[in-house]
Coordinates of N, CA, C and O in Angstrom, one line a residue:
M1 N 53.7 107.8 101.6 CA 54.3 108.1 100.3 C 54.9 109.2 100.3 O 54.9 110.3 100.4
I2 N 56.2 109.0 99.6 CA 56.8 110.0 99.4 C 56.8 110.9 98.3 O 56.9 110.4 97.3
N3 N 56.6 112.1 98.4 CA 56.5 113.2 97.4 C 58.0 113.3 96.7 O 58.8 114.4 97.3
K4 N 58.1 113.1 95.8 CA 59.8 113.6 95.1 C 59.5 114.8 94.2 O 60.6 114.7 93.1
Q5 N 58.6 115.3 94.0 CA 58.5 116.8 93.2 C 59.4 117.5 93.2 O 59.9 117.9 94.8
P6 N 59.7 118.2 92.7 CA 60.9 119.4 93.1 C 60.6 120.4 93.8 O 59.2 120.7 93.2
V7 N 60.7 121.1 94.2 CA 60.3 122.2 95.0 C 60.6 123.4 93.9 O 61.4 123.9 93.5
V8 N 59.0 124.3 93.8 CA 59.2 124.9 93.0 C 59.3 126.4 93.5 O 59.0 126.9 94.6
Q9 N 60.7 127.0 93.0 CA 60.8 128.3 93.7 C 61.3 129.4 92.8 O 61.6 129.1 91.9
S10 N 60.4 130.6 93.2 CA 60.8 131.5 92.2 C 62.1 132.5 93.0 O 62.8 132.2 93.9
P11 N 63.4 133.1 92.0 CA 64.1 133.9 92.4 C 64.1 134.5 93.8 O 64.9 134.3 94.6
N12 N 62.6 135.4 94.1 CA 62.6 135.7 95.0 C 62.6 134.8 96.1 O 62.9 135.2 97.7
T13 N 62.0 133.8 96.0 CA 61.7 132.7 97.1 C 63.0 132.5 97.9 O 63.2 131.9 98.5
F14 N 64.0 132.1 96.6 CA 65.2 131.4 96.9 C 66.2 132.7 97.7 O 66.8 132.2 98.7
L15 N 65.9 134.0 97.5 CA 66.8 135.1 98.0 C 66.1 135.0 99.5 O 66.7 135.1 100.9
K16 N 64.9 134.6 99.7 CA 64.3 134.5 100.8 C 64.7 133.7 102.0 O 65.2 133.4 103.0
T17 N 64.7 132.5 101.3 CA 65.1 131.2 101.7 C 66.8 131.3 102.3 O 66.7 130.8 103.3
I18 N 67.7 131.8 101.5 CA 68.9 131.7 102.0 C 69.0 132.7 102.9 O 69.9 132.7 103.7
S19 N 68.5 133.9 102.9 CA 68.3 135.0 103.9 C 67.7 134.5 105.3 O 68.3 134.7 106.3
I20 N 66.8 133.7 105.3 CA 66.0 133.1 106.8 C 67.1 132.0 107.3 O 67.2 132.1 108.2
I21 N 67.9 131.1 106.4 CA 68.9 130.3 106.8 C 69.9 131.1 107.3 O 70.5 131.0 108.5
H22 N 70.3 132.2 106.8 CA 71.3 133.0 107.1 C 71.1 133.6 108.7 O 71.9 133.4 109.7
L23 N 69.4 133.9 108.8 CA 69.2 134.6 109.8 C 69.4 133.6 110.6 O 69.7 133.9 112.2
A24 N 68.7 132.6 110.8 CA 68.8 131.7 111.7 C 70.2 131.1 112.2 O 70.2 130.9 113.6
L25 N 70.9 131.1 111.4 CA 72.5 130.7 111.9 C 73.3 131.6 112.9 O 73.8 131.4 113.7
I26 N 73.1 133.0 112.3 CA 73.7 134.0 113.4 C 72.5 134.5 114.4 O 73.3 134.3 115.8
A27 N 71.1 134.1 114.9 CA 70.2 134.0 116.0 C 70.8 132.9 116.9 O 71.0 133.1 118.2
G28 N 71.0 131.7 115.9 CA 71.7 131.2 117.3 C 72.9 130.9 117.8 O 72.9 131.0 119.1
Q29 N 74.0 131.9 117.0 CA 74.9 131.6 117.8 C 75.0 132.7 118.7 O 75.4 132.9 120.1
I30 N 74.1 133.9 118.2 CA 73.8 134.8 119.3 C 73.5 134.3 120.9 O 73.6 134.7 121.7
M31 N 72.2 133.9 120.5 CA 71.6 133.3 121.4 C 72.5 132.5 122.5 O 72.2 132.8 123.5
F32 N 72.9 131.7 121.8 CA 73.8 130.5 122.4 C 75.4 131.2 123.6 O 75.8 130.3 124.4
A33 N 75.5 132.3 122.9 CA 76.5 133.4 123.4 C 75.7 134.2 124.6 O 76.7 133.9 125.8
A34 N 74.8 134.4 124.5 CA 74.3 135.2 125.4 C 73.9 134.1 126.7 O 74.2 134.6 127.7
V35 N 73.0 132.9 126.2 CA 73.0 132.3 127.6 C 74.1 131.8 128.2 O 74.3 131.6 129.3
T36 N 75.4 131.5 127.5 CA 76.5 131.1 127.9 C 76.9 132.3 128.7 O 77.8 131.8 130.0
F37 N 77.3 133.4 128.5 CA 77.6 134.7 129.3 C 76.8 134.8 130.0 O 77.5 134.9 131.3
M38 N 75.8 134.6 130.5 CA 75.0 134.7 131.6 C 75.0 133.2 132.7 O 74.9 134.0 133.7
I39 N 75.6 132.5 131.9 CA 75.3 131.1 133.1 C 76.8 130.7 133.1 O 77.0 130.4 134.2
T40 N 77.5 131.6 132.7 CA 79.3 131.7 133.3 C 79.2 132.0 134.7 O 79.2 133.5 134.6
N41 N 79.5 131.8 135.6 CA 80.1 132.7 136.8 C 81.1 133.5 137.2 O 81.3 134.7 137.6
K42 N 82.3 132.9 136.4 CA 83.6 133.7 136.8 C 84.1 133.9 135.1 O 84.1 133.0 134.2
T43 N 84.6 134.8 135.1 CA 85.2 135.3 133.8 C 86.4 136.2 134.0 O 86.4 136.7 135.0
T44 N 87.5 136.2 132.9 CA 88.5 136.4 133.2 C 89.2 136.8 131.9 O 88.3 136.2 130.6
T45 N 90.4 137.3 131.4 CA 90.7 137.7 130.3 C 92.2 137.2 130.5 O 93.1 137.2 129.5
G46 N 93.0 136.2 131.3 CA 94.3 135.6 131.7 C 94.2 134.1 131.0 O 93.7 133.5 130.1
Q47 N 94.7 133.3 132.1 CA 94.9 132.0 131.8 C 95.8 131.3 130.5 O 95.1 130.8 129.8
R48 N 97.0 132.2 130.5 CA 97.6 131.2 129.3 C 98.1 130.5 129.4 O 98.9 129.4 128.5
D49 N 98.1 129.2 130.5 CA 98.6 128.0 130.4 C 97.2 126.8 129.9 O 97.3 126.1 129.1
N50 N 96.3 127.4 129.5 CA 94.8 127.0 129.0 C 95.1 126.4 127.6 O 95.9 127.4 126.8
V51 N 95.2 124.9 127.2 CA 95.1 124.5 125.9 C 94.4 125.6 124.8 O 94.6 125.9 123.6
F52 N 93.1 125.9 125.1 CA 92.2 127.0 124.5 C 92.6 127.8 124.0 O 92.2 128.7 123.1
I53 N 93.8 128.6 124.7 CA 94.2 130.0 124.4 C 94.7 130.1 122.8 O 94.9 131.0 122.1
Y54 N 95.2 128.9 122.5 CA 96.1 128.4 121.0 C 94.8 127.8 120.4 O 95.0 128.0 118.8
V55 N 94.3 126.7 120.8 CA 93.3 126.3 120.0 C 92.2 126.8 119.0 O 91.6 126.6 117.6
V56 N 91.6 127.9 119.9 CA 90.8 128.5 119.4 C 90.7 129.3 118.5 O 89.9 129.5 117.5
P57 N 92.1 130.0 118.5 CA 92.3 131.6 117.6 C 92.8 130.5 116.1 O 92.3 130.9 115.1
I58 N 93.2 129.4 116.3 CA 93.5 128.8 115.0 C 92.3 128.2 114.6 O 92.2 128.4 113.1
M59 N 91.8 127.4 115.1 CA 90.2 127.4 114.7 C 89.5 128.2 113.9 O 89.2 128.0 112.9
A60 N 89.6 129.6 114.4 CA 88.8 130.8 113.8 C 89.7 130.9 112.4 O 88.9 130.9 111.5
F61 N 90.9 131.0 112.6 CA 91.5 131.3 111.4 C 91.6 130.4 110.0 O 90.8 130.6 109.1
T62 N 91.6 129.5 110.8 CA 91.3 128.0 109.9 C 89.9 127.9 109.0 O 89.5 127.9 108.0
G63 N 88.9 128.0 109.8 CA 87.5 128.0 109.5 C 87.2 129.3 108.7 O 86.8 129.7 107.4
L64 N 87.8 130.7 108.8 CA 88.0 131.5 108.3 C 88.1 131.5 106.5 O 87.6 131.7 105.4
A65 N 89.6 130.6 107.1 CA 90.6 130.8 105.3 C 89.5 129.7 104.6 O 89.5 129.9 103.0
V66 N 89.4 128.2 105.0 CA 88.7 127.2 104.4 C 87.3 127.8 103.9 O 87.5 127.5 103.0
S67 N 86.8 128.4 104.6 CA 85.2 128.7 104.2 C 85.4 129.9 102.7 O 84.5 129.3 101.7
N68 N 86.1 130.6 102.8 CA 86.5 131.2 101.8 C 87.2 131.0 100.4 O 86.6 130.8 99.7
I69 N 88.1 130.0 100.8 CA 88.5 129.3 99.7 C 87.2 128.2 99.2 O 87.7 128.2 97.8
L70 N 86.9 127.7 99.8 CA 86.1 126.6 99.4 C 85.0 127.2 98.9 O 84.5 126.6 97.8
F71 N 84.1 128.4 99.4 CA 83.5 128.8 98.7 C 83.8 129.4 97.2 O 82.8 129.3 96.4
K72 N 84.9 129.8 97.2 CA 85.3 130.4 95.7 C 85.5 129.6 94.7 O 85.3 129.4 93.5
T73 N 85.9 128.1 95.2 CA 86.0 126.9 94.7 C 84.9 126.7 93.9 O 84.7 126.2 92.8
M74 N 83.5 126.0 94.8 CA 82.3 125.7 94.4 C 81.7 127.0 94.0 O 81.0 126.3 92.4
V75 N 81.8 128.0 93.8 CA 81.3 129.1 93.3 C 82.2 128.8 91.5 O 81.4 128.9 90.4
S76 N 83.1 129.0 91.3 CA 84.3 128.8 90.2 C 83.7 127.5 89.5 O 83.8 127.4 88.3
K77 N 83.0 126.6 90.4 CA 82.8 125.4 89.3 C 81.5 125.1 89.0 O 81.0 124.6 88.2
I78 N 81.0 126.1 89.1 CA 79.5 126.4 88.8 C 79.6 126.8 87.0 O 79.9 128.0 86.5
D79 N 79.0 126.2 86.0 CA 78.6 126.2 84.7 C 78.1 126.9 84.7 O 76.9 127.5 84.8
G80 N 78.6 128.1 83.9 CA 78.1 129.2 83.0 C 77.3 129.4 82.2 O 76.3 130.0 82.2
Q81 N 77.0 128.3 81.6 CA 75.9 127.7 80.8 C 74.7 127.3 81.3 O 73.6 127.0 80.2
S82 N 74.8 126.9 82.4 CA 73.3 126.2 83.3 C 72.5 126.9 83.8 O 72.4 128.2 83.3
P83 N 71.2 126.6 83.5 CA 70.3 127.4 84.0 C 70.4 128.2 84.8 O 70.9 127.8 85.6
L84 N 69.6 129.2 85.3 CA 69.5 130.0 86.8 C 69.2 128.9 87.7 O 69.9 129.3 88.8
K85 N 68.2 128.3 87.5 CA 67.9 127.4 88.8 C 68.9 126.3 89.3 O 69.2 126.2 90.4
T86 N 69.7 126.0 88.3 CA 70.8 125.1 88.5 C 71.8 126.1 89.6 O 72.5 125.3 90.3
K87 N 72.0 127.1 88.9 CA 73.3 127.6 89.2 C 72.9 128.4 90.8 O 73.4 128.5 91.7
L88 N 71.5 128.7 91.2 CA 71.4 129.3 92.1 C 71.4 128.3 93.3 O 71.6 127.8 94.3
A89 N 70.8 126.7 92.9 CA 71.0 125.4 93.5 C 72.6 125.4 93.9 O 72.7 125.1 95.3
A90 N 73.2 125.5 93.1 CA 75.0 124.9 93.4 C 75.2 126.5 94.2 O 76.1 126.2 95.3
Y91 N 75.1 127.6 94.2 CA 75.1 128.7 95.0 C 74.7 128.6 96.6 O 75.7 129.0 97.4
Q92 N 73.4 128.3 96.8 CA 73.0 127.8 97.8 C 74.0 126.8 98.7 O 74.2 126.9 100.0
S93 N 74.3 125.6 98.1 CA 74.8 124.5 98.6 C 76.3 125.3 99.0 O 76.7 125.0 100.1
A94 N 77.0 126.3 98.0 CA 78.0 126.4 98.3 C 78.1 127.6 100.0 O 79.1 127.8 100.5
L95 N 77.1 128.3 99.7 CA 76.6 129.3 100.8 C 76.7 128.6 102.3 O 77.2 128.8 103.2
I96 N 75.7 127.5 102.1 CA 75.7 126.6 103.4 C 76.9 126.0 103.8 O 77.3 126.2 105.0
V97 N 77.7 125.3 103.1 CA 79.4 125.0 103.3 C 80.1 126.4 104.2 O 80.7 126.1 105.1
R98 N 79.6 127.4 103.6 CA 80.6 128.4 104.0 C 80.0 129.1 105.3 O 81.0 129.3 106.3
F99 N 79.0 128.9 105.5 CA 78.0 129.4 107.0 C 78.9 128.0 107.8 O 79.1 128.4 109.0
A100 N 78.4 126.9 107.4 CA 78.9 125.7 108.5 C 80.7 126.2 108.6 O 80.7 125.8 109.9
L101 N 80.9 126.2 107.8 CA 82.3 126.3 108.5 C 83.2 127.8 109.3 O 84.2 127.8 109.9
L102 N 82.1 128.8 109.2 CA 82.6 129.8 110.3 C 81.7 129.5 111.3 O 81.8 129.8 112.1
E103 N 80.3 128.8 111.3 CA 79.7 128.9 112.5 C 80.5 127.6 113.5 O 80.1 127.7 114.9
G104 N 81.1 126.7 112.8 CA 81.8 125.3 113.9 C 82.8 126.2 114.4 O 82.6 126.2 116.1
P105 N 83.9 126.9 114.2 CA 84.7 127.6 115.1 C 84.1 128.6 116.0 O 84.5 129.0 117.2
S106 N 83.0 129.2 115.9 CA 81.8 130.2 116.7 C 81.9 129.7 117.6 O 81.7 130.2 118.9
L107 N 80.4 128.7 117.5 CA 80.4 127.7 118.2 C 81.4 126.9 119.3 O 81.1 127.1 120.5
F108 N 82.7 126.7 119.0 CA 83.7 126.2 119.8 C 84.2 127.2 120.4 O 84.6 126.9 121.8
A109 N 84.3 128.4 119.9 CA 84.9 129.4 120.9 C 84.0 129.9 122.3 O 84.1 130.2 123.5
I110 N 82.5 129.6 122.0 CA 81.6 130.0 122.9 C 81.5 129.1 124.1 O 82.0 129.1 125.2
V111 N 82.0 127.6 123.3 CA 82.0 126.8 124.5 C 83.2 126.7 125.5 O 83.0 126.3 126.3
S112 N 84.6 127.0 124.7 CA 85.8 127.3 125.3 C 85.3 128.4 126.2 O 86.4 128.4 127.5
F113 N 84.5 129.6 126.2 CA 84.4 130.5 127.0 C 83.7 129.7 128.1 O 83.9 130.0 129.1
M114 N 82.4 129.1 128.1 CA 82.1 128.5 129.0 C 82.4 127.5 129.5 O 82.3 127.2 130.7
L115 N 83.6 126.4 129.3 CA 84.3 126.2 130.1 C 85.5 126.7 130.9 O 85.8 126.5 132.2
T116 N 86.0 128.0 130.4 CA 87.1 128.6 130.9 C 86.9 129.6 131.4 O 87.6 130.6 132.6
G117 N 85.7 130.5 130.9 CA 85.4 131.6 131.6 C 86.3 132.9 130.9 O 86.1 134.0 131.3
N118 N 87.0 132.4 130.0 CA 87.8 133.5 129.2 C 87.2 134.4 128.1 O 86.5 133.9 127.6
L119 N 87.0 135.5 128.4 CA 86.3 136.7 127.4 C 87.1 136.6 126.3 O 86.3 137.2 125.2
I120 N 87.9 136.5 126.4 CA 88.5 136.2 124.7 C 88.1 135.4 124.3 O 87.7 135.9 122.6
F121 N 87.6 134.5 124.4 CA 87.2 133.7 123.6 C 85.7 134.1 122.5 O 85.1 133.7 121.6
L122 N 85.0 134.8 123.8 CA 83.6 135.3 123.4 C 83.7 136.6 122.5 O 83.3 136.9 121.4
G123 N 85.1 137.0 122.6 CA 85.5 137.7 121.7 C 86.0 137.4 120.3 O 85.1 138.2 118.9
I124 N 86.5 136.3 120.1 CA 86.6 135.3 119.0 C 85.2 135.3 118.1 O 84.9 135.5 116.9
S125 N 84.4 134.4 119.0 CA 83.3 134.4 118.4 C 82.0 135.8 118.2 O 82.2 135.5 117.0
G126 N 82.8 136.8 118.9 CA 82.0 137.9 118.1 C 82.2 138.2 116.9 O 81.5 138.7 116.1
A127 N 83.8 138.0 116.9 CA 84.2 138.5 115.5 C 83.8 137.8 114.1 O 83.4 137.9 113.3
I128 N 83.8 136.6 114.5 CA 83.1 135.8 113.4 C 82.1 135.9 113.4 O 81.3 135.9 112.1
I129 N 80.7 136.0 114.4 CA 79.5 136.4 114.4 C 79.6 138.0 113.4 O 78.7 137.6 112.4
A130 N 80.3 138.8 113.7 CA 80.4 139.9 112.9 C 80.8 139.8 111.4 O 79.9 140.6 110.2
Y131 N 81.5 138.9 111.2 CA 81.7 138.6 109.4 C 80.9 137.9 108.8 O 80.6 138.2 107.8
F132 N 80.2 137.0 109.8 CA 78.6 136.4 109.4 C 77.9 137.4 108.9 O 77.6 137.0 107.7
I133 N 77.4 138.4 109.8 CA 76.4 139.1 109.2 C 77.1 139.9 108.1 O 76.3 140.0 106.9
Y134 N 78.2 140.2 107.8 CA 78.5 140.9 106.8 C 78.8 140.0 105.5 O 78.3 140.7 104.2
L135 N 78.4 138.9 105.7 CA 77.9 137.8 104.5 C 76.9 138.1 103.9 O 76.3 136.9 103.4
R136 N 75.8 138.5 104.7 CA 74.3 138.6 104.5 C 74.0 138.3 103.1 O 74.8 139.3 101.8
P137 N 73.5 137.0 102.3 CA 73.1 137.5 101.2 C 72.2 138.3 100.4 O 71.2 138.6 100.9
T138 N 72.7 139.0 99.3 CA 71.8 139.8 98.6 C 71.9 139.9 97.4 O 72.7 138.7 96.6
K139 N 70.9 140.2 96.7 CA 70.7 139.7 95.0 C 72.4 140.9 94.3 O 72.3 139.9 93.4
Q140 N 72.6 141.5 94.7 CA 74.0 142.2 94.1 C 75.2 141.6 94.5 O 75.7 140.9 93.6
K141 N 75.2 140.2 95.6 CA 76.4 139.6 95.9 C 76.0 138.2 95.1 O 76.7 137.9 94.5
I142 N 74.6 137.5 95.0 CA 74.3 136.6 93.9 C 74.8 136.9 92.5 O 75.6 136.1 92.1
E143 N 74.5 138.0 92.1 CA 74.6 138.5 90.7 C 76.5 138.6 90.6 O 76.8 138.3 89.0
D144 N 76.9 139.5 91.8 CA 78.4 138.9 91.4 C 78.9 138.0 91.3 O 79.9 137.7 90.9
D145 N 78.7 137.0 92.3 CA 79.7 135.6 92.5 C 79.1 134.9 91.3 O 80.0 134.5 91.0
L146 N 77.9 135.0 90.9 CA 77.5 133.6 89.6 C 78.1 134.7 88.2 O 77.9 134.4 87.2
N147 N 78.3 135.9 88.4 CA 78.8 136.4 87.0 C 77.6 136.4 86.2 O 77.6 136.1 85.1
L148 N 76.4 136.8 86.6 CA 75.0 136.8 85.7 C 74.9 137.9 84.8 O 75.4 139.2 85.1
G149 N 74.4 137.2 83.6 CA 74.0 137.9 82.4 C 73.2 138.9 82.5 O 72.4 138.9 83.8
Y150 N 72.9 140.2 81.3 CA 71.7 140.9 82.1 C 70.3 139.9 81.9 O 69.6 140.1 82.6
E151 N 69.9 139.2 81.1 CA 69.0 138.3 81.0 C 69.0 137.4 82.4 O 67.6 137.1 83.0
E152 N 69.6 137.1 83.0 CA 69.6 136.4 84.2 C 69.5 137.5 85.6 O 68.9 137.0 86.4
K153 N 69.9 138.5 85.2 CA 69.8 139.6 86.2 C 68.3 139.7 86.4 O 67.4 140.3 87.4
A154 N 67.7 140.0 85.0 CA 66.4 140.4 84.8 C 65.3 139.3 85.4 O 64.5 139.5 86.1
E155 N 65.7 138.2 85.4 CA 64.7 136.9 85.7 C 65.3 136.7 87.2 O 64.1 136.3 88.0
L156 N 66.5 136.8 87.9 CA 66.6 137.2 89.4 C 65.9 138.2 89.7 O 65.1 138.4 90.9
D157 N 65.4 139.6 89.1 CA 64.9 140.3 90.0 C 63.6 139.9 89.5 O 62.5 140.6 90.2
G158 N 62.9 139.3 88.4 CA 61.7 139.2 88.3 C 61.0 138.5 89.7 O 61.4 137.5 90.5
T159 N 60.0 138.8 90.0 CA 58.9 138.2 91.2 C 57.7 137.5 90.5 O 57.2 136.7 91.4
D160 N 57.2 137.5 89.5 CA 56.2 136.5 88.8 C 56.3 135.2 88.2 O 55.6 134.5 88.1
K161 N 58.2 135.2 87.9 CA 58.5 134.3 86.9 C 58.6 133.0 88.1 O 59.4 133.2 89.1
I162 N 58.2 131.6 87.9 CA 58.7 130.5 88.5 C 59.1 129.7 87.6 O 58.7 129.1 86.6
Y163 N 60.2 128.8 88.1 CA 61.0 127.7 87.4 C 61.1 126.5 87.9 O 60.8 126.6 89.1

């Protein structure tokens, strides 16, 4: 039997949930990069004739631009009159889309490094991971991105209220 009851989350639980998602995505990229670096026998910084030297930077830049544009678009479409629960659910969706659009080019860069041994690709992935870390979700960022009012900020700060 399928349980169709909604998950009851407090705003604190919401913040923990998106923080865990964020941390898991970062950890996966870092571990994949580390394992790939350890198993790749030959490393270089050249190979200008390789197609990846063009594709990886283009994908990284495109992923960065599209993730920011799409995130801002999704957040701007959140109805300001909606309850906090609805706003947080939409915000979580926007964050997951943003993270996915950044993680894809990062993983592609790591795979490109694994195939070619070119350290530039690992550097590009490292730059994306650093930006990913910078995007760590915090209460302040949520408040700023959603333009929360005083009452909603108080509700977000509350630890005992479950909605």
